[in-house]
Coordinates of C-alpha atoms in Angstrom, one line a residue:
K1 CA 92.3 58.8 149.4
N2 CA 95.0 61.7 149.8
P3 CA 94.6 65.6 148.8
P4 CA 96.5 67.2 146.1
A5 CA 99.8 68.2 147.0
D6 CA 99.0 71.5 145.3
L7 CA 96.4 72.0 148.3
N8 CA 96.4 74.9 150.2
E9 CA 95.0 75.3 154.3
R10 CA 93.0 78.5 153.1
D11 CA 91.5 77.1 149.1
F12 CA 90.3 73.8 151.4
V13 CA 88.6 75.7 154.2
E14 CA 87.4 77.8 151.6
A15 CA 85.8 74.9 148.7
L16 CA 84.7 73.2 153.1
I17 CA 83.0 76.1 153.3
I18 CA 81.2 76.7 150.6
A19 CA 80.1 72.6 150.1
Y20 CA 77.9 73.5 153.5
K21 CA 76.2 75.6 151.0
F22 CA 77.3 79.0 152.9
S23 CA 77.4 82.3 150.5
R24 CA 79.6 84.7 150.6
S25 CA 78.3 86.4 152.4
Q26 CA 77.9 84.6 155.9
F27 CA 81.5 84.6 156.0
V28 CA 85.1 86.1 155.3
L29 CA 88.1 84.5 154.7
G30 CA 91.1 86.3 156.3
L31 CA 95.0 85.0 155.5
T32 CA 94.8 82.1 158.8
K33 CA 91.3 82.2 159.8
A34 CA 87.8 81.6 158.3
F35 CA 85.3 84.4 160.2
F36 CA 81.8 83.8 160.4
K37 CA 78.7 85.6 160.8
S38 CA 77.7 85.1 165.1
D39 CA 74.4 83.4 163.7
Q40 CA 76.4 80.6 162.1
Q41 CA 77.1 79.3 165.3
D42 CA 75.2 76.0 165.8
F43 CA 77.1 75.4 161.9
I44 CA 80.5 75.5 164.0
T45 CA 80.0 73.6 166.8
S46 CA 78.8 70.9 164.4
L47 CA 81.4 70.6 162.0
L48 CA 83.7 70.3 164.9
N49 CA 82.0 67.4 166.3
P50 CA 83.9 64.0 165.8
K51 CA 80.9 62.1 165.5
N52 CA 80.0 64.0 162.4
D53 CA 81.3 62.3 159.1
L54 CA 81.7 64.3 155.8
S55 CA 79.2 62.8 153.7
D56 CA 79.4 62.0 150.0
E57 CA 77.6 65.4 149.0
I58 CA 79.7 68.1 150.8
V59 CA 82.4 65.5 149.7
A60 CA 81.7 66.4 146.0
G61 CA 81.1 69.9 146.8
I62 CA 84.3 70.6 148.4
K63 CA 85.7 68.6 144.9
K64 CA 83.7 70.8 142.3
H65 CA 85.1 73.9 144.3
L66 CA 88.2 72.9 143.7
V67 CA 88.0 71.9 140.2
Q68 CA 86.5 75.3 139.7
K69 CA 89.0 77.2 141.6
K70 CA 91.7 75.7 139.1
I71 CA 89.7 76.4 135.7
V72 CA 89.8 80.2 137.0
R73 CA 93.3 80.2 138.0
S74 CA 94.3 78.2 134.8
M75 CA 92.3 81.0 133.0
A76 CA 93.6 83.4 134.7
V77 CA 97.5 82.1 133.3
V78 CA 96.2 81.5 129.3
K79 CA 94.8 85.6 129.8
A80 CA 98.2 86.6 130.9
I81 CA 100.1 85.2 128.5
A82 CA 97.9 85.6 125.9
R83 CA 97.4 89.1 126.7
W84 CA 101.3 88.7 127.0
R85 CA 102.0 87.7 123.4
F86 CA 99.6 90.9 122.1
L87 CA 101.4 93.3 123.8
D88 CA 105.3 91.4 122.3
I89 CA 103.3 91.7 118.9
Q90 CA 102.3 95.0 119.5
R91 CA 105.5 96.1 120.5
K92 CA 107.4 94.5 117.7
T93 CA 104.9 95.7 114.9
R94 CA 105.3 99.4 116.7
T95 CA 109.4 99.0 116.4
A96 CA 108.7 97.3 112.9
V97 CA 106.7 100.7 111.5
Y98 CA 109.3 102.9 112.8
S99 CA 111.8 101.7 111.1
I100 CA 110.0 101.2 108.0
Q101 CA 109.2 104.9 108.5
A102 CA 112.9 105.7 109.3
L103 CA 114.0 104.2 106.4
A104 CA 111.6 105.5 103.6
R105 CA 112.3 109.2 104.9
A106 CA 116.0 108.5 104.8
V107 CA 115.2 107.1 101.2
E108 CA 113.1 110.8 100.5
A109 CA 116.0 112.8 101.8
K110 CA 118.5 110.8 99.7
A111 CA 116.7 112.0 96.8
K112 CA 116.2 115.6 97.5
V113 CA 120.1 115.5 98.3
K114 CA 120.5 114.4 95.2
A115 CA 118.3 116.4 92.9
A116 CA 119.8 119.0 94.6
R117 CA 123.6 117.9 93.6
E118 CA 121.9 118.2 90.4
A119 CA 120.6 121.0 89.6
K120 CA 123.9 122.5 91.3
S121 CA 125.7 120.9 88.4
N122 CA 123.3 121.5 86.0
A123 CA 123.8 125.4 87.1
F124 CA 127.4 125.4 87.5
K125 CA 128.0 123.7 83.5
S126 CA 125.3 126.7 82.5
A127 CA 127.1 129.4 84.0
V128 CA 130.0 127.7 82.4
A129 CA 128.8 127.9 79.6
S130 CA 127.4 131.0 79.3
V131 CA 131.2 131.7 80.2
Q132 CA 132.7 130.2 76.7
A133 CA 130.2 131.8 75.3
M134 CA 131.4 135.7 76.1
P135 CA 133.1 137.5 73.9
A136 CA 136.6 137.6 74.6
E137 CA 137.0 141.0 75.9
K138 CA 134.1 140.3 78.6
K139 CA 136.3 137.5 79.4
E140 CA 138.9 139.6 80.2
V141 CA 137.0 141.8 82.0
L142 CA 135.3 138.5 84.4
I143 CA 138.2 137.5 84.6
A144 CA 139.9 140.6 86.6
V145 CA 136.9 140.4 89.1
C146 CA 137.3 136.9 90.1
N147 CA 141.1 137.5 90.7
Q148 CA 139.9 141.0 92.4
A149 CA 137.5 138.9 94.5
A150 CA 139.7 136.3 95.2
K151 CA 142.4 139.0 96.5
W152 CA 140.0 140.4 99.2
V153 CA 138.9 136.7 100.2
G154 CA 142.5 136.3 100.7
T155 CA 142.9 139.3 102.9
V156 CA 139.0 138.7 104.8
S157 CA 140.0 135.6 105.8

């Protein structure tokens, strides 16, 4: 039977070594080679002997390790996708909160502007009513003062 198409050499060598019941402290995998401690020389020699066939136990160990490795890699992908989705939802939530806060501040500012306009309008109406309630001679004095103030403003600007 052919090995899986997505199986790389490094994973196969690691599975083979682990299937022979080596602990991780007895070897190190490089990019292209496996490095063993010096006391493992007899194993390496027996492994290179072409007369040795792989036992069913070793083949099962290789398959088990490869399946475990695929599960770990798949779980890493699932965790990465879940984390990305969480961050995306968090970002969208934060954006929505900022938008709602901005909208609330805008509504509050509009209400304050409206209240200020109404207060100014009421003050103006009150001033007009007080001027209309004045006796005629006081109105003439007030008109004269306003006209003089208008002239001064006209000459200054």
